Coordinates of C-alpha atoms (C1' of nucleotides) in Angstrom, one line a residue:
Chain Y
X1 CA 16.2 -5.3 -15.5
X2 CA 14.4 -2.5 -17.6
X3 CA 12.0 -2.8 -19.9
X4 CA 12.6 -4.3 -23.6
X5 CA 10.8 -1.6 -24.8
X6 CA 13.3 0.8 -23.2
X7 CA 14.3 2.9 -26.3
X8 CA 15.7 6.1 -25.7
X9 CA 14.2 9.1 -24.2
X10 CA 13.1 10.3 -27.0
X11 CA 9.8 11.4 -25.7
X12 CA 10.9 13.6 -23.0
X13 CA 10.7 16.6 -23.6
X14 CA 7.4 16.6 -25.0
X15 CA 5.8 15.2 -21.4
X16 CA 4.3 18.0 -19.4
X17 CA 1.1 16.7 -18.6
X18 CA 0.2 17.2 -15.1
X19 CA -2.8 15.2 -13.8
X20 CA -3.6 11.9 -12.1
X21 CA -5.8 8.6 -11.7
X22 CA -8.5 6.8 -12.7
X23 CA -8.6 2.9 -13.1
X24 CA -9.7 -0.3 -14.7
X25 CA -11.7 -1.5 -11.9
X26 CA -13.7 0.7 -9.7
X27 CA -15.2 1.4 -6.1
X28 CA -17.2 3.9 -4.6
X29 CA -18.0 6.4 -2.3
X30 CA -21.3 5.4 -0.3
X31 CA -21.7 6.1 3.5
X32 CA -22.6 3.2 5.0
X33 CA -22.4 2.6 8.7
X34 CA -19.6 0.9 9.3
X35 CA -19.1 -2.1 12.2
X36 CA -18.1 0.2 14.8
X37 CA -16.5 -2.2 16.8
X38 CA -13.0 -1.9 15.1
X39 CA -13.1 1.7 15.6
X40 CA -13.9 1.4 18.8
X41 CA -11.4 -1.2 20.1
X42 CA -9.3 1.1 22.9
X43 CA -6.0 1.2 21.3
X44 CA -3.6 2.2 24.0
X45 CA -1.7 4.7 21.4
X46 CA -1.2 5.7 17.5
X47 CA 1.9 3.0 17.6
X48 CA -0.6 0.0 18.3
X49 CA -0.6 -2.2 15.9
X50 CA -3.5 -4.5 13.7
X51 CA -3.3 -7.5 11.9
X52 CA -2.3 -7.0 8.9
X53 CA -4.6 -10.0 7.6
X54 CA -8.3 -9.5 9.7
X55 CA -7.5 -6.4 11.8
X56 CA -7.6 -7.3 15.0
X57 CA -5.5 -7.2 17.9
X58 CA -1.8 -7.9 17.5
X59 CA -0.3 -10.7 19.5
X60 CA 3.4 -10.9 18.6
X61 CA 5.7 -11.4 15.2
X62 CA 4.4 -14.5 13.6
X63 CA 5.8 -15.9 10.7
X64 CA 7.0 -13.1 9.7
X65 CA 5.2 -10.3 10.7
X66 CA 3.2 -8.6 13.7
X67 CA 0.0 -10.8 13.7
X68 CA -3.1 -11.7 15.8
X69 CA -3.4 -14.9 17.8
X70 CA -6.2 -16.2 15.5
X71 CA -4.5 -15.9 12.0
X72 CA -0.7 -16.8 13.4
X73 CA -2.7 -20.4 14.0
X74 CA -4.4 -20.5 11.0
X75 CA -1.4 -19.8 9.4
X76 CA 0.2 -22.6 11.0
X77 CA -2.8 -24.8 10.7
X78 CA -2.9 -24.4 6.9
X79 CA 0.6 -25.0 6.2
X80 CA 1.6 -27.9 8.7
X81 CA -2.0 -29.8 7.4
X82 CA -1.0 -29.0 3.8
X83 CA -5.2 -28.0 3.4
X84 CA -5.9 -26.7 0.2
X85 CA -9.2 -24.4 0.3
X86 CA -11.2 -23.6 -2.5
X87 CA -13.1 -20.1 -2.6
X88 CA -16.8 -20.3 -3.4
X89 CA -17.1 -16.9 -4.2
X90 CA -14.7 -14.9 -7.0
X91 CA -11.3 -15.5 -5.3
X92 CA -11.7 -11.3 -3.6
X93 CA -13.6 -11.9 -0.3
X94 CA -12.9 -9.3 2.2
X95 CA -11.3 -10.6 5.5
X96 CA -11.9 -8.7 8.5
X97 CA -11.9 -9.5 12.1
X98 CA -15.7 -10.7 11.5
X99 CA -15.5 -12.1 8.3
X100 CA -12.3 -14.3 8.9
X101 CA -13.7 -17.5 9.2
X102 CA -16.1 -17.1 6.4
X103 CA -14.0 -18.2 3.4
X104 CA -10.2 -19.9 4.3
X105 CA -9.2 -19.7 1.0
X106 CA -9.0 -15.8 0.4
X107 CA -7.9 -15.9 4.0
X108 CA -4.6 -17.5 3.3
X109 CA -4.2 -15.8 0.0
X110 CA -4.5 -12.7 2.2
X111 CA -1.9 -14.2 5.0
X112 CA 0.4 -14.7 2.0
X113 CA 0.1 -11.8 0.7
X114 CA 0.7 -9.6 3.6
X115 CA 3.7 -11.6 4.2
X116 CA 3.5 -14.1 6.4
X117 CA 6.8 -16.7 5.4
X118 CA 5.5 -20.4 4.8
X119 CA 9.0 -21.2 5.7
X120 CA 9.0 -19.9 9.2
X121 CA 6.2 -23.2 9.9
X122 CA 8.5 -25.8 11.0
X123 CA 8.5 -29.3 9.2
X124 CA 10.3 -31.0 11.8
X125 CA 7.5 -29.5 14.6
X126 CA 10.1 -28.9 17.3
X127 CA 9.0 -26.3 19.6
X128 CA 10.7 -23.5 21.4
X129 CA 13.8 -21.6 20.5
X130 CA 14.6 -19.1 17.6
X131 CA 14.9 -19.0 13.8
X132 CA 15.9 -17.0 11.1
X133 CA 13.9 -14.1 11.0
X134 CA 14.7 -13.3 15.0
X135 CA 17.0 -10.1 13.5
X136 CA 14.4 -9.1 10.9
X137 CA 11.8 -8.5 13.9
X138 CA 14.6 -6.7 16.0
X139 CA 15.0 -4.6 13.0
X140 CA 11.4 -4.1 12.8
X141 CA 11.0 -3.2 16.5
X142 CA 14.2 -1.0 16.6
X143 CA 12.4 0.8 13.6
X144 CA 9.0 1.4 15.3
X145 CA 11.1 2.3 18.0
X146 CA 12.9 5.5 16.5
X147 CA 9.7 6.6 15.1
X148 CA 8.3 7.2 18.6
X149 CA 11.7 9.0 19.6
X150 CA 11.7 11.3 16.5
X151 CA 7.8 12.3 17.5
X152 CA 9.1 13.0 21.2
X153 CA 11.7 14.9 20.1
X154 CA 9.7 17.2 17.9
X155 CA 8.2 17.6 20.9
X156 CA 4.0 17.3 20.4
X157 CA 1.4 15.9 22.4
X158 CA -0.7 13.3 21.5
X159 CA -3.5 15.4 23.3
X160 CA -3.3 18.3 21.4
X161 CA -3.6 19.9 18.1
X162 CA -6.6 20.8 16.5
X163 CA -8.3 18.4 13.5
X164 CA -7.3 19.7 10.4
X165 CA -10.4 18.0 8.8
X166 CA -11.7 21.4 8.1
X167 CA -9.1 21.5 5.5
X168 CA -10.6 18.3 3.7
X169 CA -11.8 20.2 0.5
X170 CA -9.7 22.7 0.2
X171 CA -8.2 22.9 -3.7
X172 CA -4.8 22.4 -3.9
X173 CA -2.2 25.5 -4.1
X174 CA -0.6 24.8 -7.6
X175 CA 3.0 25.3 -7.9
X176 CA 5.3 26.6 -10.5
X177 CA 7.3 23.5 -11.4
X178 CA 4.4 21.7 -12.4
X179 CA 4.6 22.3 -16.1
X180 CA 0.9 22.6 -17.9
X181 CA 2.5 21.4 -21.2
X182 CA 0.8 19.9 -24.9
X183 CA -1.7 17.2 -24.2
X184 CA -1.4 15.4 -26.8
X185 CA 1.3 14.5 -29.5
X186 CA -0.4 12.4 -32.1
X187 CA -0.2 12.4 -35.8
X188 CA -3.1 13.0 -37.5
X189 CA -3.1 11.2 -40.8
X190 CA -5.9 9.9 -43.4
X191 CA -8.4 10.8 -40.5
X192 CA -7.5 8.5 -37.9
X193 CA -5.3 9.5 -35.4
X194 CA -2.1 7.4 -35.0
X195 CA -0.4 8.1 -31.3
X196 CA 2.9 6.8 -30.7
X197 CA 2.6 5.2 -26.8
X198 CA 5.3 5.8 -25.3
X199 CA 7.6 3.8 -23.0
X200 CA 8.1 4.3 -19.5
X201 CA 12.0 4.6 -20.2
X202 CA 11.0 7.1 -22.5
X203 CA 8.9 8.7 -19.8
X204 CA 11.4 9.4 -17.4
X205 CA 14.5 12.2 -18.3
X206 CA 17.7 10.7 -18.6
X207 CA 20.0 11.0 -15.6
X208 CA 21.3 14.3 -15.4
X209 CA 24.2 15.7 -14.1
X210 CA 22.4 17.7 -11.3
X211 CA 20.4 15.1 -10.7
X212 CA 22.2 14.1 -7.5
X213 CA 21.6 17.9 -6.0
X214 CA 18.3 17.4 -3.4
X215 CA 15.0 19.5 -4.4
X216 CA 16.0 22.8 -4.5
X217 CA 13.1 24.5 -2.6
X218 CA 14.1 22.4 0.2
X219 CA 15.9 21.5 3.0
X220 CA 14.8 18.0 3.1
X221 CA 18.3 15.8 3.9
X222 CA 17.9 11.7 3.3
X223 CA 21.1 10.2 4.4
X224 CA 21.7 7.8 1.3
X225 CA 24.0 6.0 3.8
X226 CA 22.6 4.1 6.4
X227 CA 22.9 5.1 9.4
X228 CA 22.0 3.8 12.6
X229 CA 19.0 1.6 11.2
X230 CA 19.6 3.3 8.0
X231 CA 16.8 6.2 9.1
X232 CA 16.5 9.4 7.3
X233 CA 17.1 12.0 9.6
X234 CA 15.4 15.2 9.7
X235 CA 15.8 17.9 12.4
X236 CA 13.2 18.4 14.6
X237 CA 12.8 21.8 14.4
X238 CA 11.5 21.4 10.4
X239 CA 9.3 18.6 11.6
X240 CA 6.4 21.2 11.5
X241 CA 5.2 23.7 9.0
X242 CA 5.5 27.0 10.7
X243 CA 2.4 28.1 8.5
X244 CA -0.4 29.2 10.5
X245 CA -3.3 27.8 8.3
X246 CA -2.1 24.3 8.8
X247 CA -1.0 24.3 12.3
X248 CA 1.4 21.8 13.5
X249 CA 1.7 19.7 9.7
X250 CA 4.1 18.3 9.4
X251 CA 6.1 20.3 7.0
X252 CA 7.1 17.1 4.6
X253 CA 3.2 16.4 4.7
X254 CA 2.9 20.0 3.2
X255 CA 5.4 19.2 0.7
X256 CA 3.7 15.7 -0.2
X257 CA 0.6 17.6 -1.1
X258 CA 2.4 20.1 -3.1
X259 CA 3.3 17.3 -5.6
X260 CA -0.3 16.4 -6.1
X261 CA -1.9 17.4 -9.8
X262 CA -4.9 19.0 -9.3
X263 CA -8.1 17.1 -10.3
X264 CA -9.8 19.7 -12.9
X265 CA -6.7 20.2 -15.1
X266 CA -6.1 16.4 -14.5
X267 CA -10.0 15.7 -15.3
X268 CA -9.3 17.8 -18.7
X269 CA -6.5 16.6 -19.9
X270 CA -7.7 13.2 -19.3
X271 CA -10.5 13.6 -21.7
X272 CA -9.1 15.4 -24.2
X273 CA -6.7 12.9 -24.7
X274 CA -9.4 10.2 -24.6
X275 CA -11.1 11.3 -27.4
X276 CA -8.6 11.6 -29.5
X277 CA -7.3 8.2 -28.3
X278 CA -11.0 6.6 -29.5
X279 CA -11.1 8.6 -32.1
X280 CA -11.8 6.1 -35.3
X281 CA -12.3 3.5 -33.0
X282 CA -15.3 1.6 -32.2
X283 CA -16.3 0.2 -28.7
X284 CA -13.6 2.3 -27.1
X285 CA -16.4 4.2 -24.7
X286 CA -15.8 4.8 -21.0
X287 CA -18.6 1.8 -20.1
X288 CA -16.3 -0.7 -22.4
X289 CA -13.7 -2.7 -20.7
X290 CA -11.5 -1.4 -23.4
X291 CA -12.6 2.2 -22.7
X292 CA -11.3 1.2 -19.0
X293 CA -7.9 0.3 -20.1
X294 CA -7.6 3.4 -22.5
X295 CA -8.4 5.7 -19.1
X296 CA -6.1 3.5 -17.0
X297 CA -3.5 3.8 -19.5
X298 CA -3.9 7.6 -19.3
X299 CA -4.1 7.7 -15.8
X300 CA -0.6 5.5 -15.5
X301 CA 0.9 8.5 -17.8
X302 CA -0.8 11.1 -15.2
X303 CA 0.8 8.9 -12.1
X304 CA 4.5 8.2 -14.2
X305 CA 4.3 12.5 -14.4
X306 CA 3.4 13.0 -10.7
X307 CA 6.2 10.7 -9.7
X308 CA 8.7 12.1 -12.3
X309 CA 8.3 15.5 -10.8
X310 CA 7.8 14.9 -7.4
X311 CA 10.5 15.6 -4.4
X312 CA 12.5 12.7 -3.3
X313 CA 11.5 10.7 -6.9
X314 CA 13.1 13.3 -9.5
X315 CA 16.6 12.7 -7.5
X316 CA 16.6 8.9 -8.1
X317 CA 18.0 7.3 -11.3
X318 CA 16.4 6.4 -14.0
X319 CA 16.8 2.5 -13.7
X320 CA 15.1 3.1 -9.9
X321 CA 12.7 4.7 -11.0
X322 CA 11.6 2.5 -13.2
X323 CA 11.9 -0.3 -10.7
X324 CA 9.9 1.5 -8.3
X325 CA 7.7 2.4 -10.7
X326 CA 6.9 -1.0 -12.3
X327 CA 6.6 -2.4 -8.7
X328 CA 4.0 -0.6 -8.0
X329 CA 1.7 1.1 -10.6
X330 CA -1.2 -0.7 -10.0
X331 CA -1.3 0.1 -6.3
X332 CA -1.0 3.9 -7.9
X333 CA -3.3 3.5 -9.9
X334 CA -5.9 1.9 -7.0
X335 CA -5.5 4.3 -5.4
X336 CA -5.7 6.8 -7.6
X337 CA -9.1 5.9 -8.1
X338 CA -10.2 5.3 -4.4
X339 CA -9.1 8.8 -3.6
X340 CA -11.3 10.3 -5.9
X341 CA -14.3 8.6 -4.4
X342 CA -13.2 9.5 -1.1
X343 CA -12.7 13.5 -1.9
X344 CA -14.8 14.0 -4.7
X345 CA -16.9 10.9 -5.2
X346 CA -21.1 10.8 -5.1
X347 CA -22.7 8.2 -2.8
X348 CA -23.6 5.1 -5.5
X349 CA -21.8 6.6 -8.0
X350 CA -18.3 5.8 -9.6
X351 CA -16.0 8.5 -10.5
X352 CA -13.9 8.2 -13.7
X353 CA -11.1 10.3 -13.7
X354 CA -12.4 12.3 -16.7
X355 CA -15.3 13.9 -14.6
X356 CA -17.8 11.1 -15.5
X357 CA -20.2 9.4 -13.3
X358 CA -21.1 6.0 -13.3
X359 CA -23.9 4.6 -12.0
X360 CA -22.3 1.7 -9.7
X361 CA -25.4 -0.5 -10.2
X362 CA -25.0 -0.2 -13.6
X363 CA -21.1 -1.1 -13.1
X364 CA -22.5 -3.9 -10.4
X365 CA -24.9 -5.6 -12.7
X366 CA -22.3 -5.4 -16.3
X367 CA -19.4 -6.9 -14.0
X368 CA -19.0 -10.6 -14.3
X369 CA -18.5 -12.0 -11.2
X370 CA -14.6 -11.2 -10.4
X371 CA -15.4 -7.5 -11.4
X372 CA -17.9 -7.3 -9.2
X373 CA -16.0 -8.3 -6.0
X374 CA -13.4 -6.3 -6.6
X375 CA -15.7 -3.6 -6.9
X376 CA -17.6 -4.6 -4.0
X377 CA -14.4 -4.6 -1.6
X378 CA -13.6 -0.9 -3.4
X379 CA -16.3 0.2 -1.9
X380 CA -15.9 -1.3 1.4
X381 CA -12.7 0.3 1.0
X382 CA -13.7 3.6 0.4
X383 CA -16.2 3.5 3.1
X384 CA -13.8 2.8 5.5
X385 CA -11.5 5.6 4.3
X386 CA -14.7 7.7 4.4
X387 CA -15.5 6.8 7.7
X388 CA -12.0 7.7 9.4
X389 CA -12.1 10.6 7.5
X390 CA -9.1 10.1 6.1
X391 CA -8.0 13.6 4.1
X392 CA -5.7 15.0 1.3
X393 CA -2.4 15.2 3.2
X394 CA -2.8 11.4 4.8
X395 CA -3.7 10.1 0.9
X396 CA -0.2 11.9 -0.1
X397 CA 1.8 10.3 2.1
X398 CA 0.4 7.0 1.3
X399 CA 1.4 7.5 -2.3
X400 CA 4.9 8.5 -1.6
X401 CA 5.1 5.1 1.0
X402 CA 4.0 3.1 -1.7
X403 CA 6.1 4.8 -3.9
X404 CA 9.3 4.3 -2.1
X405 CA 9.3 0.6 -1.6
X406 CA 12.7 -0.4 -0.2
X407 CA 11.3 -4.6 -1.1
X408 CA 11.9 -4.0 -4.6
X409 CA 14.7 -6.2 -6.0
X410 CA 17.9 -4.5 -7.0
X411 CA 17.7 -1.1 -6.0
X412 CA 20.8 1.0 -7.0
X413 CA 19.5 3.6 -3.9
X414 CA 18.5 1.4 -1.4
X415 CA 19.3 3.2 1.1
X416 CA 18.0 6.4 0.3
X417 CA 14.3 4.4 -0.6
X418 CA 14.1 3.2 2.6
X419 CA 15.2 6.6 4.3
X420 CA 12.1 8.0 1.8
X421 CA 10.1 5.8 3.0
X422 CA 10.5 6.2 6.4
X423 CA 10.0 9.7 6.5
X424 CA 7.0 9.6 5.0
X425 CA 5.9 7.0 7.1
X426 CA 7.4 9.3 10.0
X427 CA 5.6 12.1 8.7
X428 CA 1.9 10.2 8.3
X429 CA 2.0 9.2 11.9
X430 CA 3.1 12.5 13.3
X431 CA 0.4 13.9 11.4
X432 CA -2.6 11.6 12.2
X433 CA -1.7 12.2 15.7
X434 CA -1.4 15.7 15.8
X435 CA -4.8 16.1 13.3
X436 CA -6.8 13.4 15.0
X437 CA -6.6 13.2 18.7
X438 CA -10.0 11.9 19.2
X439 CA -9.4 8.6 17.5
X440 CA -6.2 6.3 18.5
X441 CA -4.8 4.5 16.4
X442 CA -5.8 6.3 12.9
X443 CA -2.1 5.3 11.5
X444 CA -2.6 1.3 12.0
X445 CA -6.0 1.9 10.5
X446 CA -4.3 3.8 7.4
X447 CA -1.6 0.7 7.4
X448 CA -4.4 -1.7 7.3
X449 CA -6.4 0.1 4.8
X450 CA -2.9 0.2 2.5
X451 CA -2.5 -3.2 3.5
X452 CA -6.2 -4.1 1.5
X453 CA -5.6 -1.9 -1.0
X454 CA -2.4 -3.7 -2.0
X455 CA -4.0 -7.0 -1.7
X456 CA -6.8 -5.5 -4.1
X457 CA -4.8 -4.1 -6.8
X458 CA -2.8 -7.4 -6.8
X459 CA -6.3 -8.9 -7.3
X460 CA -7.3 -6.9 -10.3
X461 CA -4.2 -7.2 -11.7
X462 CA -4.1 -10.7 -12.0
X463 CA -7.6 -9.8 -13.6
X464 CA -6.5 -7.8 -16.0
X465 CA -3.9 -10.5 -16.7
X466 CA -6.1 -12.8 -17.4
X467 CA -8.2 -10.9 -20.0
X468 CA -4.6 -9.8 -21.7
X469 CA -3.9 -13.2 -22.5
X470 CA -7.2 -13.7 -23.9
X471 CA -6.4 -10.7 -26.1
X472 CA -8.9 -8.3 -24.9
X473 CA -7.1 -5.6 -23.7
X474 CA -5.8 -2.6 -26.4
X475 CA -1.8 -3.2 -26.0
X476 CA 1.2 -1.5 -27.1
X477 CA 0.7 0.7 -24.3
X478 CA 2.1 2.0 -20.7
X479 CA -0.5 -0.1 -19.3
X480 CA 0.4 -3.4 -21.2
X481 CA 4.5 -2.5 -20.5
X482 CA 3.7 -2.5 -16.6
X483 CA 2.0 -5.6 -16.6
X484 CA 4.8 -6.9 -18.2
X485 CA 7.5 -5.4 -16.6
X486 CA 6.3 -6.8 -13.5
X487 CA 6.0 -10.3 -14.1
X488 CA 9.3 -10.3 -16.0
X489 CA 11.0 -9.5 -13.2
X490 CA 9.0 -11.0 -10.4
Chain X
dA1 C1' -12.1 -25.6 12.5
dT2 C1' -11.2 -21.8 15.4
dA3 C1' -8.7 -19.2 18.7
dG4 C1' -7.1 -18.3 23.4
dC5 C1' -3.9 -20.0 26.4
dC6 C1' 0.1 -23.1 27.5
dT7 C1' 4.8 -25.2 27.0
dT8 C1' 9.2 -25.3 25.0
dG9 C1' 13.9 -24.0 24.1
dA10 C1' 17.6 -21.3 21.2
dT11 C1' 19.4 -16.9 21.5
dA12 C1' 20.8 -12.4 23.4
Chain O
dT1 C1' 18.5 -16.2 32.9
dA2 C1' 14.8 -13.6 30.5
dT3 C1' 12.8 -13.3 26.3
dC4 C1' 9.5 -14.6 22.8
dA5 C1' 8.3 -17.0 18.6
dA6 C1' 7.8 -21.5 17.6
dG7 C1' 4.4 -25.7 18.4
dG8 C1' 0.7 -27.9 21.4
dC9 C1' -3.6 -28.3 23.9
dT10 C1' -8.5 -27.8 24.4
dA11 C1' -13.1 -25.5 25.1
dT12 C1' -16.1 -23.8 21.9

DNA sequence: ATAGCCTTGATA
DNA sequence: TATCAAGGCTAT
C-alpha cells in the first residue's frame, strides 16, 4: 500500500499545528422545522434500529444489513429486473422515508452504498433457506448484543441522568500535549512564497519504540487480541467520569473531547497559513473553487494533526495510520465542516474554517448544479443535527468511529481498530442515553445521520474527482495525495 | 412501481 | 423443529 509519495519523515518534527476543518463543499446551519414524524416514531429503546437507506423502521437483515421492508424489496426489485434508473436531478437527492420513491436512481446508489450485497439477490430465484452472510448477521447481533450488557453492567438507567445540553457551548479545556508549534514553514524567495506540501507519510512520526505503550494519562486497555467477538473491554467502574460538572459522561467521551483542537487557534492558524499559501497567486480567494481546495487542503493537515495526536491513533503504526487515514479523510473533512455549522454556524450562512462567512445564497446561486445539491443535502444535514441537538462530545465520538474503521483492507491492527471502534461506539450510545432521556433512539439517529454524511462525502469526492481530471484543482498537495491514495487502493 | 404481508426451506 | 432471510403475491 502506502503512498508513492511516501518519502521519509522528514517533515516531522516541524508539525505542531493544532486546529481542524473546513471543506470544499459546504452546508449550513439554518433552523428549519423539520418533518417531525421521524422524531416522533416511538422507538421502543436507544438499541432500535433505522434504515440505513430511508430511515424508517427496520424489518430484518437484508442483503446484507438491518433494513426496512420497503428498501429490502426495492433492493431486490432493482437487481433481479436488472432496471437501470437515471437521476433527473444532480446524482445527490436526499432519500428519506418520505422522499424514497421520488428518484430510484439515487435510491439505489444510496442502498449500495450503505452496503447492501447485490450478491445476496439470488439468480436462480429459489426461496427459503440460508446463504452466506447468515454468520456475518450473527456477528452483528452478538455485537449489538454486548453493547446492551456492557451498559447494564455499568449500571445506568435509561430514565435518568440529566441533559448535558447545557454544556453545548462550552470552550474546550486545552491540554498540554497539544503542541501550539510554527505555522508555517515556507521559503520565501524572489517574493513568492514557495511551500514544500508535505506527504502524509511525512506527516505521521515514524514508529517509535514506545509507541506500543497505551496513552499515558490513561487507563484505557483495548485488547489487540480478540476476544470473545473481539470487544474492547473496559471495566465498568471507568465507564463514567467521576467529574461532577459532566455527570455520568462517559469517561472515554471526556477523553474524545480532549483530543479536539480548539476552533480560534484552529481559525488562526488556518488563515495565516492561507495567505501565505495565495500569496503571489491569483484567483486563489476563499469564494474560488481553488480557494476551496487551498482551505481543504489546510484543513486535511489540521485533521492528519488531530488524529496523529489523539488517544488510541498515536499507538497505531504508521502504515495503519495511513490506511485509516486515506480511507477516510473526506468523511473528516465533511464533517469537519458540518460541525462547525452545527456549534458555531449562522442561520443562512456558511462557515469557512478561517472565521469567514459566506453568504449561502451567494454559495447557492455560484454552484453549478452538483455543487448545489450537495450543499443543499449539507444543510438538510445540519438541520437535522441541529434539530436533535446533537453536541460536542456526540460529534467526537463520531470522529473517532469514523476514524477507526475496522473495513479498511489490510490492517496490520485489526483487531485493536475494531476494539477502538467499538468502544467508541459503546461510549456514544451510553452517552446519548444517559444525556438524552427524553428522546429514544438519539444513537440510530446519530448512525443515520453518519450514514448520509458518508454517502455525501463520497458524493463530493467523486466531485472533486472529476474537476481534478479536468485540471482544475491546485495539486501537489495532501488533498490531491488522498484522492489518490484512495482510488489506488480501492 | 411500491410496500406490507405471505411462503419457503437450509441451517443451527 | 424453530428460526429468519430469501423470493412471491397483491392491494394500492
Amino acid at each position: 500500500m502506502d503512498s508513492p509519495s511516501c518519502d521519509g519523515h522528514t517533515l516531522t518534527p516541524h508539525l505542531g499545528r493544532r486546529f481542524t476543518d473546513s471543506d470544499v463543499s459546504a452546508e449550513a446551519a439554518q433552523s428549519v422545522s423539520l418533518r417531525s414524524s421521524r422524531m416522533e416514531c416511538s422507538l421502543a429503546a436507544g438499541l432500535e434500529e433505522l434504515c440505513p437507506v430511508c430511515g424508517d423502521k427496520v424489518s430484518g437483515y437484508h442483503y446484507g444489513l438491518l433494513t426496512c421492508e420497503s428498501c429490502k424489496g426495492f433492493f431486490k426489485r432493482t437487481v433481479q429486473n436488472n432496471k437501470k434508473y437515471l437521476c433527473a436531478e444532480s446524482r445527490v437527492c436526499s432519500i428519506d422515508v418520505t422522499q424514497r420513491k421520488r428518484c430510484p436512481a439515487c435510491r439505489f446508489h444510496k442502498c449500495l452504498h450503505v452496503g447492501m450485497r447485490l450478491e445476496a439477490v439470488r439468480a436462480d430465484r429459489i426461496r427459503g433457506g440460508r446463504n452466506k452472510f447468515g454468520p456475518m448477521y450473527k456477528r452483528d447481533r452478538a455485537l449489538k448484543q454486548q453493547r446492551r450488557a456492557l451498559i447494564q453492567a455499568a449500571g445506568f438507567r435509561t430514565d435518568s441522568g440529566p441533559p448535558l445540553g447545557s454544556t453545548q457551548h462550552r470552550a474546550l479545556t486545552f491540554t498540554g500535549d497539544l503542541r501550539c508549534a510554527p505555522i508555517l514553514h515556507c521559503t520565501a524567495q524572489h517574493e513568492r512564497i514557495s511551500y514544500q506540501p508535505p506527504s502524509l507519510c511525512s506527516l505521521l512520526p515514524p514508529d517509535s519504540p514506545n509507541q506500543a505503550q497505551w496513552a499515558s494519562s490513561s487507563n484505557w486497555t483495548i485488547k489487540s487480541e480478540p476476544a470473545i467477538s473481539s470487544a474492547a473491554v473496559m471495566p465498568s467502574d471507568q465507564l463514567f467520569s467521576l467529574s461532577p460538572r459532566a455527570p455520568r459522561t462517559p469517561q472515554l467521551v471526556t477523553e474524545f473531547v480532549r483530543c479536539d483542537p480548539d476552533e480560534l487557534q484552529l481559525q488562526n492558524a488556518v488563515a495565516a497559513r492561507l495567505l501565505q499559501e495565495q500569496h503571489g497567486e491569483r484567483h486563489g480567494g476563499a469564494g474560488t473553487f481553488r480557494g476551496m481546495c487551498l482551505m481543504a487542503d489546510q484543513t486535511l493537515f489540521s485533521i492528519v494533526e488531530w488524529a496523529r495526536t489523539s488517544i488510541f491513533f498515536k499507538q497505531l503504526k504508521v502504515n495503519d495510520q495511513m490506511k485509516l487515514l486515506h480511507s477516510c479523510w473526506s468523511d473528516l473533512l465533511l464533517l469537519d465542516i458540518i460541525s462547525r455549522q452545527v456549534l458555531h454556524g449562522k442561520e443562512g450562512r456558511l462557515l469557512l474554517v478561517t472565521g469567514q462567512e459566506v453568504e449561502l445564497c451567494d454559495v447557492a446561486s455560484h454552484a453549478g448544479v452538483t455543487v448545489a445539491g450537495l450543499v443543499q443535502r449539507g444543510q438538510e444535514l445540519v438541520e437535522k443535527l441541529l434539530l436533535i441537538k446533537v453536541d460536542r462530545q456526540e460529534l467526537a465520538c463520531i470522529k473517532f468511529i469514523i476514524l477507526f474503521n475496522p473495513d479498511v483492507k489490510q490492517l496490520e491492527e485489526h483487531h485493536f481498530i475494531e476494539g477502538v471502534q467499538e468502544q467508541a461506539e459503546g461510549a456514544l450510545l451510553e452517552y446519548t442515553l444517559c444525556s438524552s432521556s427524553h428522546l429514544h433512539g438519539r444513537f440510530a439517529h446519530l448512525l443515520l445521520c453518519l450514514s448520509e454524511l458518508r454517502s455525501l462525502s463520497a458524493l463530493a469526492e467523486e466531485y472533486l474527482h472529476c474537476r481534478h481530471l479536468g485540471g482544475e484543482v491546485p495539486g501537489n498537495n495532501l488533498l490531491m495525495e488522498m484522492l489518490h491514495a484512495k482510488r489506488s487502493w480501492a
